[in-house]
Amino acid sequence: MTEYVPFPSDPSQEKIVPIAPLRKLVSAILERRGMYGYEADMAADRMIDADLWGKHAHGCRMLGQLVAAMDTGDIDPRAEMITEAETAAMAVLDAGEGVGQVAATKAMQLAIRKARDTGTGTVAVKRSRDFGTAASYVQLAVDDGLIGFCTTSTSGPTVAAYGSRTPATADNSLAWGVPTREGAPLVLDLSCAGASWAEVKSRALYGVPLPAGWTLDADGHDTQDPKAACTLLPAGGFHGFGLSLVCSVLAGPLAGGKMPSQKKHGYLTEPIEHFFYAIDFSKFI
């Protein structure tokens, strides 16, 4: 088992700020870049969710990347979500290359409404961008008393095939959320690789080495230097590799998108797909 190394180990590397003014600042910056106010609030909420869970690479640290992508035209701050297909229990949405946190929030909200009506709701999203932390969206279902699942594609292949040194699939993240009668809900958020790129980048930022067996360098050798990491290894060997392939289908061709091997650009410039599923268990028992 990999020993968890908390970081930053030096408290001076980060500053703790109150949630309310941070949310107001993030939302104001996004609104000044052209986002509608309520959608800027939505994106700010999802980034702060990630920060509160300790997933800072998917939190407000994403703000600079989002702003830069808006400035270059790679993200449309006022993208219109279009419904391409819909039945009582499912929908396919085109996010118009808008902000991933907004597209994902709206998609899970739609899945929740459909689950309330039919028992289950399934929504696939195409032409989106990085949505941050998967747990944020299953938490929306949990807060409404439903079971939630989601997964997302990324950019091109960055995870080696099992037994190989060559990237063949993506670092898909997925999450399940299950409400409980008492206490905290069960929320499982994981990467199909041994670690996400967000984790690798965070360790590089804070100067924390990687555990052995997580990544390969440019020559295909195991590396514990996060700055030298070029390829991720699948979690649990063939288990993680197989899981990544399935997630790539759900958040890819099912939404009219591509498999990772067909993608050539970065995650802020390449269209990304998402998959959301909500279950109203009161309809089953």
PDB file of C-alpha atoms in Angstrom:
ATOM      1  CA  MET A   1       0.000   0.000   0.000  1.00  0.00           C
ATOM      2  CA  THR A   2       1.290   3.454  -0.903  1.00  0.00           C
ATOM      3  CA  GLU A   3       1.933   5.650   2.094  1.00  0.00           C
ATOM      4  CA  TYR A   4       0.043   8.919   1.864  1.00  0.00           C
ATOM      5  CA  VAL A   5       2.337  11.939   2.013  1.00  0.00           C
ATOM      6  CA  PRO A   6       0.511  15.124   3.044  1.00  0.00           C
ATOM      7  CA  PHE A   7       1.513  18.286   1.243  1.00  0.00           C
ATOM      8  CA  PRO A   8       2.401  21.016   1.353  1.00  0.00           C
ATOM      9  CA  SER A   9       4.736  19.936   4.129  1.00  0.00           C
ATOM     10  CA  ASP A  10       5.802  23.557   4.551  1.00  0.00           C
ATOM     11  CA  PRO A  11       2.819  25.671   5.737  1.00  0.00           C
ATOM     12  CA  SER A  12       4.325  28.738   4.065  1.00  0.00           C
ATOM     13  CA  GLN A  13       3.616  27.206   0.641  1.00  0.00           C
ATOM     14  CA  GLU A  14      -0.111  27.890   0.929  1.00  0.00           C
ATOM     15  CA  LYS A  15      -2.415  30.400   2.557  1.00  0.00           C
ATOM     16  CA  ILE A  16      -5.778  29.504   4.077  1.00  0.00           C
ATOM     17  CA  VAL A  17      -8.584  31.890   3.124  1.00  0.00           C
ATOM     18  CA  PRO A  18     -12.290  32.020   4.083  1.00  0.00           C
ATOM     19  CA  ILE A  19     -14.680  30.334   1.659  1.00  0.00           C
ATOM     20  CA  ALA A  20     -17.147  33.194   1.118  1.00  0.00           C
ATOM     21  CA  PRO A  21     -14.699  35.854  -0.139  1.00  0.00           C
ATOM     22  CA  LEU A  22     -12.854  33.247  -2.215  1.00  0.00           C
ATOM     23  CA  ARG A  23     -16.080  32.189  -3.909  1.00  0.00           C
ATOM     24  CA  LYS A  24     -16.966  35.825  -4.556  1.00  0.00           C
ATOM     25  CA  LEU A  25     -13.531  36.527  -6.055  1.00  0.00           C
ATOM     26  CA  VAL A  26     -13.490  33.451  -8.317  1.00  0.00           C
ATOM     27  CA  SER A  27     -17.014  34.135  -9.534  1.00  0.00           C
ATOM     28  CA  ALA A  28     -16.225  37.813 -10.199  1.00  0.00           C
ATOM     29  CA  ILE A  29     -13.123  36.942 -12.236  1.00  0.00           C
ATOM     30  CA  LEU A  30     -15.064  34.465 -14.369  1.00  0.00           C
ATOM     31  CA  GLU A  31     -17.925  36.904 -14.855  1.00  0.00           C
ATOM     32  CA  ARG A  32     -15.484  39.573 -16.035  1.00  0.00           C
ATOM     33  CA  ARG A  33     -14.247  37.077 -18.627  1.00  0.00           C
ATOM     34  CA  GLY A  34     -17.771  36.927 -20.033  1.00  0.00           C
ATOM     35  CA  MET A  35     -19.557  34.211 -18.065  1.00  0.00           C
ATOM     36  CA  TYR A  36     -23.142  34.706 -16.943  1.00  0.00           C
ATOM     37  CA  GLY A  37     -23.293  35.410 -13.225  1.00  0.00           C
ATOM     38  CA  TYR A  38     -25.152  32.258 -12.206  1.00  0.00           C
ATOM     39  CA  GLU A  39     -22.822  30.076 -14.284  1.00  0.00           C
ATOM     40  CA  ALA A  40     -19.752  31.787 -12.824  1.00  0.00           C
ATOM     41  CA  ASP A  41     -21.151  30.962  -9.364  1.00  0.00           C
ATOM     42  CA  MET A  42     -21.675  27.366 -10.477  1.00  0.00           C
ATOM     43  CA  ALA A  43     -18.069  26.998 -11.658  1.00  0.00           C
ATOM     44  CA  ALA A  44     -16.758  28.662  -8.496  1.00  0.00           C
ATOM     45  CA  ASP A  45     -18.770  26.254  -6.330  1.00  0.00           C
ATOM     46  CA  ARG A  46     -17.336  23.204  -8.089  1.00  0.00           C
ATOM     47  CA  MET A  47     -13.748  24.458  -7.751  1.00  0.00           C
ATOM     48  CA  ILE A  48     -14.245  25.230  -4.073  1.00  0.00           C
ATOM     49  CA  ASP A  49     -15.790  21.764  -3.603  1.00  0.00           C
ATOM     50  CA  ALA A  50     -12.519  20.308  -4.867  1.00  0.00           C
ATOM     51  CA  ASP A  51     -10.432  22.504  -2.572  1.00  0.00           C
ATOM     52  CA  LEU A  52     -12.500  21.510   0.455  1.00  0.00           C
ATOM     53  CA  TRP A  53     -11.850  17.846  -0.372  1.00  0.00           C
ATOM     54  CA  GLY A  54      -8.125  18.518  -0.604  1.00  0.00           C
ATOM     55  CA  LYS A  55      -8.037  18.116  -4.396  1.00  0.00           C
ATOM     56  CA  HIS A  56      -6.399  21.478  -4.983  1.00  0.00           C
ATOM     57  CA  ALA A  57      -5.220  20.767  -8.520  1.00  0.00           C
ATOM     58  CA  HIS A  58      -8.923  20.589  -9.460  1.00  0.00           C
ATOM     59  CA  GLY A  59      -9.866  23.485  -7.218  1.00  0.00           C
ATOM     60  CA  CYS A  60      -9.295  27.208  -7.538  1.00  0.00           C
ATOM     61  CA  ARG A  61      -5.864  26.468  -8.938  1.00  0.00           C
ATOM     62  CA  MET A  62      -7.742  25.765 -12.192  1.00  0.00           C
ATOM     63  CA  LEU A  63      -8.899  29.373 -12.381  1.00  0.00           C
ATOM     64  CA  GLY A  64      -5.808  30.652 -14.178  1.00  0.00           C
ATOM     65  CA  GLN A  65      -6.036  27.848 -16.737  1.00  0.00           C
ATOM     66  CA  LEU A  66      -9.707  28.582 -17.385  1.00  0.00           C
ATOM     67  CA  VAL A  67      -9.078  32.295 -17.850  1.00  0.00           C
ATOM     68  CA  ALA A  68      -6.157  31.634 -20.207  1.00  0.00           C
ATOM     69  CA  ALA A  69      -8.256  29.214 -22.271  1.00  0.00           C
ATOM     70  CA  MET A  70     -11.051  31.788 -22.516  1.00  0.00           C
ATOM     71  CA  ASP A  71      -8.559  34.429 -23.639  1.00  0.00           C
ATOM     72  CA  THR A  72      -7.273  32.173 -26.439  1.00  0.00           C
ATOM     73  CA  GLY A  73     -10.779  31.161 -27.522  1.00  0.00           C
ATOM     74  CA  ASP A  74     -10.404  27.523 -26.498  1.00  0.00           C
ATOM     75  CA  ILE A  75     -13.275  27.845 -23.999  1.00  0.00           C
ATOM     76  CA  ASP A  76     -16.474  29.751 -24.752  1.00  0.00           C
ATOM     77  CA  PRO A  77     -17.506  31.539 -21.525  1.00  0.00           C
ATOM     78  CA  ARG A  78     -21.108  31.840 -22.751  1.00  0.00           C
ATOM     79  CA  ALA A  79     -21.500  28.513 -24.508  1.00  0.00           C
ATOM     80  CA  GLU A  80     -25.073  27.377 -25.054  1.00  0.00           C
ATOM     81  CA  MET A  81     -25.921  23.816 -24.024  1.00  0.00           C
ATOM     82  CA  ILE A  82     -27.848  22.080 -26.813  1.00  0.00           C
ATOM     83  CA  THR A  83     -29.901  18.899 -26.430  1.00  0.00           C
ATOM     84  CA  GLU A  84     -29.086  16.554 -29.309  1.00  0.00           C
ATOM     85  CA  ALA A  85     -31.161  13.557 -28.224  1.00  0.00           C
ATOM     86  CA  GLU A  86     -33.576  12.957 -25.376  1.00  0.00           C
ATOM     87  CA  THR A  87     -36.064  10.479 -23.961  1.00  0.00           C
ATOM     88  CA  ALA A  88     -37.734  10.311 -20.568  1.00  0.00           C
ATOM     89  CA  ALA A  89     -34.683   8.586 -19.070  1.00  0.00           C
ATOM     90  CA  MET A  90     -31.694   9.830 -21.094  1.00  0.00           C
ATOM     91  CA  ALA A  91     -30.211  12.751 -22.970  1.00  0.00           C
ATOM     92  CA  VAL A  92     -27.181  13.663 -25.050  1.00  0.00           C
ATOM     93  CA  LEU A  93     -26.003  17.252 -24.633  1.00  0.00           C
ATOM     94  CA  ASP A  94     -23.588  19.359 -26.658  1.00  0.00           C
ATOM     95  CA  ALA A  95     -21.741  21.698 -24.289  1.00  0.00           C
ATOM     96  CA  GLY A  96     -20.508  23.956 -27.091  1.00  0.00           C
ATOM     97  CA  GLU A  97     -16.910  23.905 -25.797  1.00  0.00           C
ATOM     98  CA  GLY A  98     -17.957  25.741 -22.670  1.00  0.00           C
ATOM     99  CA  VAL A  99     -16.723  25.557 -19.088  1.00  0.00           C
ATOM    100  CA  GLY A 100     -16.640  21.928 -17.956  1.00  0.00           C
ATOM    101  CA  GLN A 101     -17.862  22.596 -14.418  1.00  0.00           C
ATOM    102  CA  VAL A 102     -20.974  24.313 -15.763  1.00  0.00           C
ATOM    103  CA  ALA A 103     -21.768  21.658 -18.365  1.00  0.00           C
ATOM    104  CA  ALA A 104     -21.254  18.859 -15.843  1.00  0.00           C
ATOM    105  CA  THR A 105     -23.398  20.494 -13.161  1.00  0.00           C
ATOM    106  CA  LYS A 106     -26.290  21.030 -15.569  1.00  0.00           C
ATOM    107  CA  ALA A 107     -25.961  17.481 -16.906  1.00  0.00           C
ATOM    108  CA  MET A 108     -26.102  15.862 -13.470  1.00  0.00           C
ATOM    109  CA  GLN A 109     -29.035  18.080 -12.507  1.00  0.00           C
ATOM    110  CA  LEU A 110     -30.854  16.817 -15.603  1.00  0.00           C
ATOM    111  CA  ALA A 111     -29.974  13.201 -14.761  1.00  0.00           C
ATOM    112  CA  ILE A 112     -31.398  13.751 -11.264  1.00  0.00           C
ATOM    113  CA  ARG A 113     -34.678  15.116 -12.639  1.00  0.00           C
ATOM    114  CA  LYS A 114     -35.015  12.170 -15.000  1.00  0.00           C
ATOM    115  CA  ALA A 115     -34.260   9.708 -12.204  1.00  0.00           C
ATOM    116  CA  ARG A 116     -37.023  11.264 -10.116  1.00  0.00           C
ATOM    117  CA  ASP A 117     -39.456  10.688 -12.975  1.00  0.00           C
ATOM    118  CA  THR A 118     -38.377   7.271 -14.261  1.00  0.00           C
ATOM    119  CA  GLY A 119     -36.118   5.688 -11.634  1.00  0.00           C
ATOM    120  CA  THR A 120     -32.862   6.273 -13.491  1.00  0.00           C
ATOM    121  CA  GLY A 121     -31.438   9.161 -15.466  1.00  0.00           C
ATOM    122  CA  THR A 122     -28.532   8.968 -17.902  1.00  0.00           C
ATOM    123  CA  VAL A 123     -26.914  11.982 -19.547  1.00  0.00           C
ATOM    124  CA  ALA A 124     -23.933  12.037 -21.895  1.00  0.00           C
ATOM    125  CA  VAL A 125     -22.136  15.291 -22.716  1.00  0.00           C
ATOM    126  CA  LYS A 126     -19.969  16.082 -25.725  1.00  0.00           C
ATOM    127  CA  ARG A 127     -17.724  19.038 -26.637  1.00  0.00           C
ATOM    128  CA  SER A 128     -17.059  20.036 -23.036  1.00  0.00           C
ATOM    129  CA  ARG A 129     -13.848  20.795 -21.144  1.00  0.00           C
ATOM    130  CA  ASP A 130     -12.189  19.489 -17.970  1.00  0.00           C
ATOM    131  CA  PHE A 131     -14.854  19.366 -15.243  1.00  0.00           C
ATOM    132  CA  GLY A 132     -12.495  19.152 -12.272  1.00  0.00           C
ATOM    133  CA  THR A 133     -13.332  16.641  -9.544  1.00  0.00           C
ATOM    134  CA  ALA A 134     -15.796  13.847 -10.302  1.00  0.00           C
ATOM    135  CA  ALA A 135     -16.951  13.685  -6.675  1.00  0.00           C
ATOM    136  CA  SER A 136     -18.515  17.140  -7.026  1.00  0.00           C
ATOM    137  CA  TYR A 137     -21.190  15.800  -9.351  1.00  0.00           C
ATOM    138  CA  VAL A 138     -22.118  12.598  -7.555  1.00  0.00           C
ATOM    139  CA  GLN A 139     -22.428  14.740  -4.429  1.00  0.00           C
ATOM    140  CA  LEU A 140     -25.204  16.658  -6.202  1.00  0.00           C
ATOM    141  CA  ALA A 141     -27.122  13.387  -6.554  1.00  0.00           C
ATOM    142  CA  VAL A 142     -26.390  12.382  -2.965  1.00  0.00           C
ATOM    143  CA  ASP A 143     -27.617  15.754  -1.691  1.00  0.00           C
ATOM    144  CA  ASP A 144     -30.895  15.028  -3.480  1.00  0.00           C
ATOM    145  CA  GLY A 145     -31.151  11.573  -1.897  1.00  0.00           C
ATOM    146  CA  LEU A 146     -30.092   9.663  -5.027  1.00  0.00           C
ATOM    147  CA  ILE A 147     -27.228   7.392  -6.010  1.00  0.00           C
ATOM    148  CA  GLY A 148     -24.919   9.071  -8.506  1.00  0.00           C
ATOM    149  CA  PHE A 149     -22.201   7.981 -10.895  1.00  0.00           C
ATOM    150  CA  CYS A 150     -20.071   9.913 -13.332  1.00  0.00           C
ATOM    151  CA  THR A 151     -16.971   9.520 -15.421  1.00  0.00           C
ATOM    152  CA  THR A 152     -15.125  11.716 -17.880  1.00  0.00           C
ATOM    153  CA  SER A 153     -12.683  11.503 -20.728  1.00  0.00           C
ATOM    154  CA  THR A 154      -9.529  13.577 -20.868  1.00  0.00           C
ATOM    155  CA  SER A 155      -7.269  14.403 -23.780  1.00  0.00           C
ATOM    156  CA  GLY A 156      -5.051  11.945 -25.653  1.00  0.00           C
ATOM    157  CA  PRO A 157      -3.594   8.703 -24.273  1.00  0.00           C
ATOM    158  CA  THR A 158      -1.392   9.168 -21.213  1.00  0.00           C
ATOM    159  CA  VAL A 159      -1.786   5.808 -19.432  1.00  0.00           C
ATOM    160  CA  ALA A 160       0.278   2.826 -20.532  1.00  0.00           C
ATOM    161  CA  ALA A 161      -1.431  -0.383 -21.538  1.00  0.00           C
ATOM    162  CA  TYR A 162      -0.965  -3.174 -19.010  1.00  0.00           C
ATOM    163  CA  GLY A 163       2.472  -4.715 -19.511  1.00  0.00           C
ATOM    164  CA  SER A 164       3.529  -1.926 -21.875  1.00  0.00           C
ATOM    165  CA  ARG A 165       5.448   1.329 -21.689  1.00  0.00           C
ATOM    166  CA  THR A 166       3.390   2.987 -24.414  1.00  0.00           C
ATOM    167  CA  PRO A 167       0.415   5.267 -23.615  1.00  0.00           C
ATOM    168  CA  ALA A 168      -2.747   3.603 -24.891  1.00  0.00           C
ATOM    169  CA  THR A 169      -5.662   4.988 -22.912  1.00  0.00           C
ATOM    170  CA  ALA A 170      -6.612   7.994 -20.799  1.00  0.00           C
ATOM    171  CA  ASP A 171      -6.423   8.954 -17.159  1.00  0.00           C
ATOM    172  CA  ASN A 172     -10.197   8.793 -16.780  1.00  0.00           C
ATOM    173  CA  SER A 173     -11.630   9.710 -13.409  1.00  0.00           C
ATOM    174  CA  LEU A 174     -14.870   8.273 -12.068  1.00  0.00           C
ATOM    175  CA  ALA A 175     -16.964   8.612  -8.941  1.00  0.00           C
ATOM    176  CA  TRP A 176     -19.861   6.926  -7.176  1.00  0.00           C
ATOM    177  CA  GLY A 177     -21.969   8.573  -4.501  1.00  0.00           C
ATOM    178  CA  VAL A 178     -24.408   6.714  -2.234  1.00  0.00           C
ATOM    179  CA  PRO A 179     -26.520   8.413   0.450  1.00  0.00           C
ATOM    180  CA  THR A 180     -26.830   6.824   3.879  1.00  0.00           C
ATOM    181  CA  ARG A 181     -29.539   6.950   6.526  1.00  0.00           C
ATOM    182  CA  GLU A 182     -27.187   8.403   9.102  1.00  0.00           C
ATOM    183  CA  GLY A 183     -23.823  10.085   8.933  1.00  0.00           C
ATOM    184  CA  ALA A 184     -21.667  10.849   5.935  1.00  0.00           C
ATOM    185  CA  PRO A 185     -22.505   9.433   2.498  1.00  0.00           C
ATOM    186  CA  LEU A 186     -20.328   6.918   0.691  1.00  0.00           C
ATOM    187  CA  VAL A 187     -18.397   8.806  -1.988  1.00  0.00           C
ATOM    188  CA  LEU A 188     -15.779   7.016  -4.069  1.00  0.00           C
ATOM    189  CA  ASP A 189     -13.643   9.182  -6.365  1.00  0.00           C
ATOM    190  CA  LEU A 190     -10.736   7.587  -8.164  1.00  0.00           C
ATOM    191  CA  SER A 191      -8.512   7.596 -11.200  1.00  0.00           C
ATOM    192  CA  CYS A 192      -8.091   4.653 -13.544  1.00  0.00           C
ATOM    193  CA  ALA A 193      -4.341   5.201 -13.276  1.00  0.00           C
ATOM    194  CA  GLY A 194      -2.283   4.719 -10.140  1.00  0.00           C
ATOM    195  CA  ALA A 195      -2.460   8.488  -9.743  1.00  0.00           C
ATOM    196  CA  SER A 196      -4.050  11.334 -11.636  1.00  0.00           C
ATOM    197  CA  TRP A 197      -2.007  13.924 -13.487  1.00  0.00           C
ATOM    198  CA  ALA A 198      -3.404  16.417 -11.001  1.00  0.00           C
ATOM    199  CA  GLU A 199      -1.693  14.469  -8.207  1.00  0.00           C
ATOM    200  CA  VAL A 200       1.569  14.332 -10.154  1.00  0.00           C
ATOM    201  CA  LYS A 201       1.478  18.076 -10.838  1.00  0.00           C
ATOM    202  CA  SER A 202       0.693  18.854  -7.201  1.00  0.00           C
ATOM    203  CA  ARG A 203       3.679  16.829  -6.052  1.00  0.00           C
ATOM    204  CA  ALA A 204       5.867  18.606  -8.596  1.00  0.00           C
ATOM    205  CA  LEU A 205       4.636  21.965  -7.315  1.00  0.00           C
ATOM    206  CA  TYR A 206       5.455  21.130  -3.704  1.00  0.00           C
ATOM    207  CA  GLY A 207       8.618  19.127  -4.356  1.00  0.00           C
ATOM    208  CA  VAL A 208       7.163  15.838  -3.085  1.00  0.00           C
ATOM    209  CA  PRO A 209       8.491  12.662  -4.801  1.00  0.00           C
ATOM    210  CA  LEU A 210       6.230  10.049  -6.370  1.00  0.00           C
ATOM    211  CA  PRO A 211       5.937   6.513  -5.017  1.00  0.00           C
ATOM    212  CA  ALA A 212       7.564   3.837  -7.159  1.00  0.00           C
ATOM    213  CA  GLY A 213       5.280   2.257  -9.737  1.00  0.00           C
ATOM    214  CA  TRP A 214       3.170   5.304 -10.502  1.00  0.00           C
ATOM    215  CA  THR A 215       4.811   6.821 -13.581  1.00  0.00           C
ATOM    216  CA  LEU A 216       7.365   6.323 -16.339  1.00  0.00           C
ATOM    217  CA  ASP A 217       9.836   8.853 -17.696  1.00  0.00           C
ATOM    218  CA  ALA A 218      10.475   9.657 -21.366  1.00  0.00           C
ATOM    219  CA  ASP A 219      12.627   6.526 -21.710  1.00  0.00           C
ATOM    220  CA  GLY A 220       9.955   4.249 -20.257  1.00  0.00           C
ATOM    221  CA  HIS A 221      11.673   3.793 -16.903  1.00  0.00           C
ATOM    222  CA  ASP A 222       9.991   4.056 -13.527  1.00  0.00           C
ATOM    223  CA  THR A 223      10.515   7.511 -12.043  1.00  0.00           C
ATOM    224  CA  GLN A 224       9.800   9.067  -8.686  1.00  0.00           C
ATOM    225  CA  ASP A 225      10.506  12.564  -9.995  1.00  0.00           C
ATOM    226  CA  PRO A 226       7.120  14.198 -10.731  1.00  0.00           C
ATOM    227  CA  LYS A 227       8.764  16.658 -13.120  1.00  0.00           C
ATOM    228  CA  ALA A 228      10.156  13.783 -15.208  1.00  0.00           C
ATOM    229  CA  ALA A 229       6.890  11.822 -15.380  1.00  0.00           C
ATOM    230  CA  CYS A 230       5.607  11.339 -18.941  1.00  0.00           C
ATOM    231  CA  THR A 231       3.341   8.294 -18.731  1.00  0.00           C
ATOM    232  CA  LEU A 232       1.043   7.030 -15.989  1.00  0.00           C
ATOM    233  CA  LEU A 233       0.710   3.366 -15.090  1.00  0.00           C
ATOM    234  CA  PRO A 234      -2.770   1.827 -14.702  1.00  0.00           C
ATOM    235  CA  ALA A 235      -4.105   1.244 -11.191  1.00  0.00           C
ATOM    236  CA  GLY A 236      -4.011  -2.415 -10.233  1.00  0.00           C
ATOM    237  CA  GLY A 237      -2.396  -3.468 -13.498  1.00  0.00           C
ATOM    238  CA  PHE A 238      -4.903  -4.828 -16.004  1.00  0.00           C
ATOM    239  CA  HIS A 239      -7.805  -3.916 -13.690  1.00  0.00           C
ATOM    240  CA  GLY A 240      -7.196  -0.186 -14.069  1.00  0.00           C
ATOM    241  CA  PHE A 241      -6.442  -0.522 -17.759  1.00  0.00           C
ATOM    242  CA  GLY A 242      -9.718  -2.342 -18.406  1.00  0.00           C
ATOM    243  CA  LEU A 243     -11.677   0.136 -16.300  1.00  0.00           C
ATOM    244  CA  SER A 244     -10.164   3.009 -18.255  1.00  0.00           C
ATOM    245  CA  LEU A 245     -11.224   1.457 -21.552  1.00  0.00           C
ATOM    246  CA  VAL A 246     -14.826   1.103 -20.369  1.00  0.00           C
ATOM    247  CA  CYS A 247     -14.901   4.677 -19.035  1.00  0.00           C
ATOM    248  CA  SER A 248     -13.462   5.883 -22.334  1.00  0.00           C
ATOM    249  CA  VAL A 249     -16.416   4.325 -24.154  1.00  0.00           C
ATOM    250  CA  LEU A 250     -19.028   5.791 -21.789  1.00  0.00           C
ATOM    251  CA  ALA A 251     -17.374   9.227 -21.898  1.00  0.00           C
ATOM    252  CA  GLY A 252     -16.411   9.157 -25.546  1.00  0.00           C
ATOM    253  CA  PRO A 253     -18.124   7.353 -28.430  1.00  0.00           C
ATOM    254  CA  LEU A 254     -21.396   7.044 -26.482  1.00  0.00           C
ATOM    255  CA  ALA A 255     -21.576  10.845 -26.497  1.00  0.00           C
ATOM    256  CA  GLY A 256     -20.392  11.136 -30.082  1.00  0.00           C
ATOM    257  CA  GLY A 257     -16.778  11.776 -29.085  1.00  0.00           C
ATOM    258  CA  LYS A 258     -13.468  10.018 -29.625  1.00  0.00           C
ATOM    259  CA  MET A 259     -11.453   7.340 -27.872  1.00  0.00           C
ATOM    260  CA  PRO A 260      -8.232   8.643 -26.250  1.00  0.00           C
ATOM    261  CA  SER A 261      -6.049   7.162 -28.989  1.00  0.00           C
ATOM    262  CA  GLN A 262      -7.834   9.415 -31.498  1.00  0.00           C
ATOM    263  CA  LYS A 263      -7.215  12.629 -29.554  1.00  0.00           C
ATOM    264  CA  LYS A 264      -4.156  14.729 -30.269  1.00  0.00           C
ATOM    265  CA  HIS A 265      -4.434  17.911 -28.188  1.00  0.00           C
ATOM    266  CA  GLY A 266      -4.404  19.013 -24.556  1.00  0.00           C
ATOM    267  CA  TYR A 267      -7.330  18.767 -22.165  1.00  0.00           C
ATOM    268  CA  LEU A 268      -8.116  22.496 -22.380  1.00  0.00           C
ATOM    269  CA  THR A 269      -8.137  22.536 -26.192  1.00  0.00           C
ATOM    270  CA  GLU A 270      -9.449  19.055 -27.068  1.00  0.00           C
ATOM    271  CA  PRO A 271     -13.206  18.449 -26.685  1.00  0.00           C
ATOM    272  CA  ILE A 272     -13.948  16.316 -23.631  1.00  0.00           C
ATOM    273  CA  GLU A 273     -16.930  14.062 -22.973  1.00  0.00           C
ATOM    274  CA  HIS A 274     -18.706  13.220 -19.711  1.00  0.00           C
ATOM    275  CA  PHE A 275     -21.184  10.563 -18.574  1.00  0.00           C
ATOM    276  CA  PHE A 276     -23.669  10.962 -15.694  1.00  0.00           C
ATOM    277  CA  TYR A 277     -26.027   8.450 -14.122  1.00  0.00           C
ATOM    278  CA  ALA A 278     -28.508   8.958 -11.279  1.00  0.00           C
ATOM    279  CA  ILE A 279     -30.606   6.298  -9.530  1.00  0.00           C
ATOM    280  CA  ASP A 280     -33.692   6.955  -7.423  1.00  0.00           C
ATOM    281  CA  PHE A 281     -33.544   3.864  -5.226  1.00  0.00           C
ATOM    282  CA  SER A 282     -36.990   4.634  -3.790  1.00  0.00           C
ATOM    283  CA  LYS A 283     -38.364   3.387  -7.110  1.00  0.00           C
ATOM    284  CA  PHE A 284     -36.644   0.009  -6.565  1.00  0.00           C
ATOM    285  CA  ILE A 285     -37.509  -0.803  -2.959  1.00  0.00           C
TER     286      ILE A 285
END
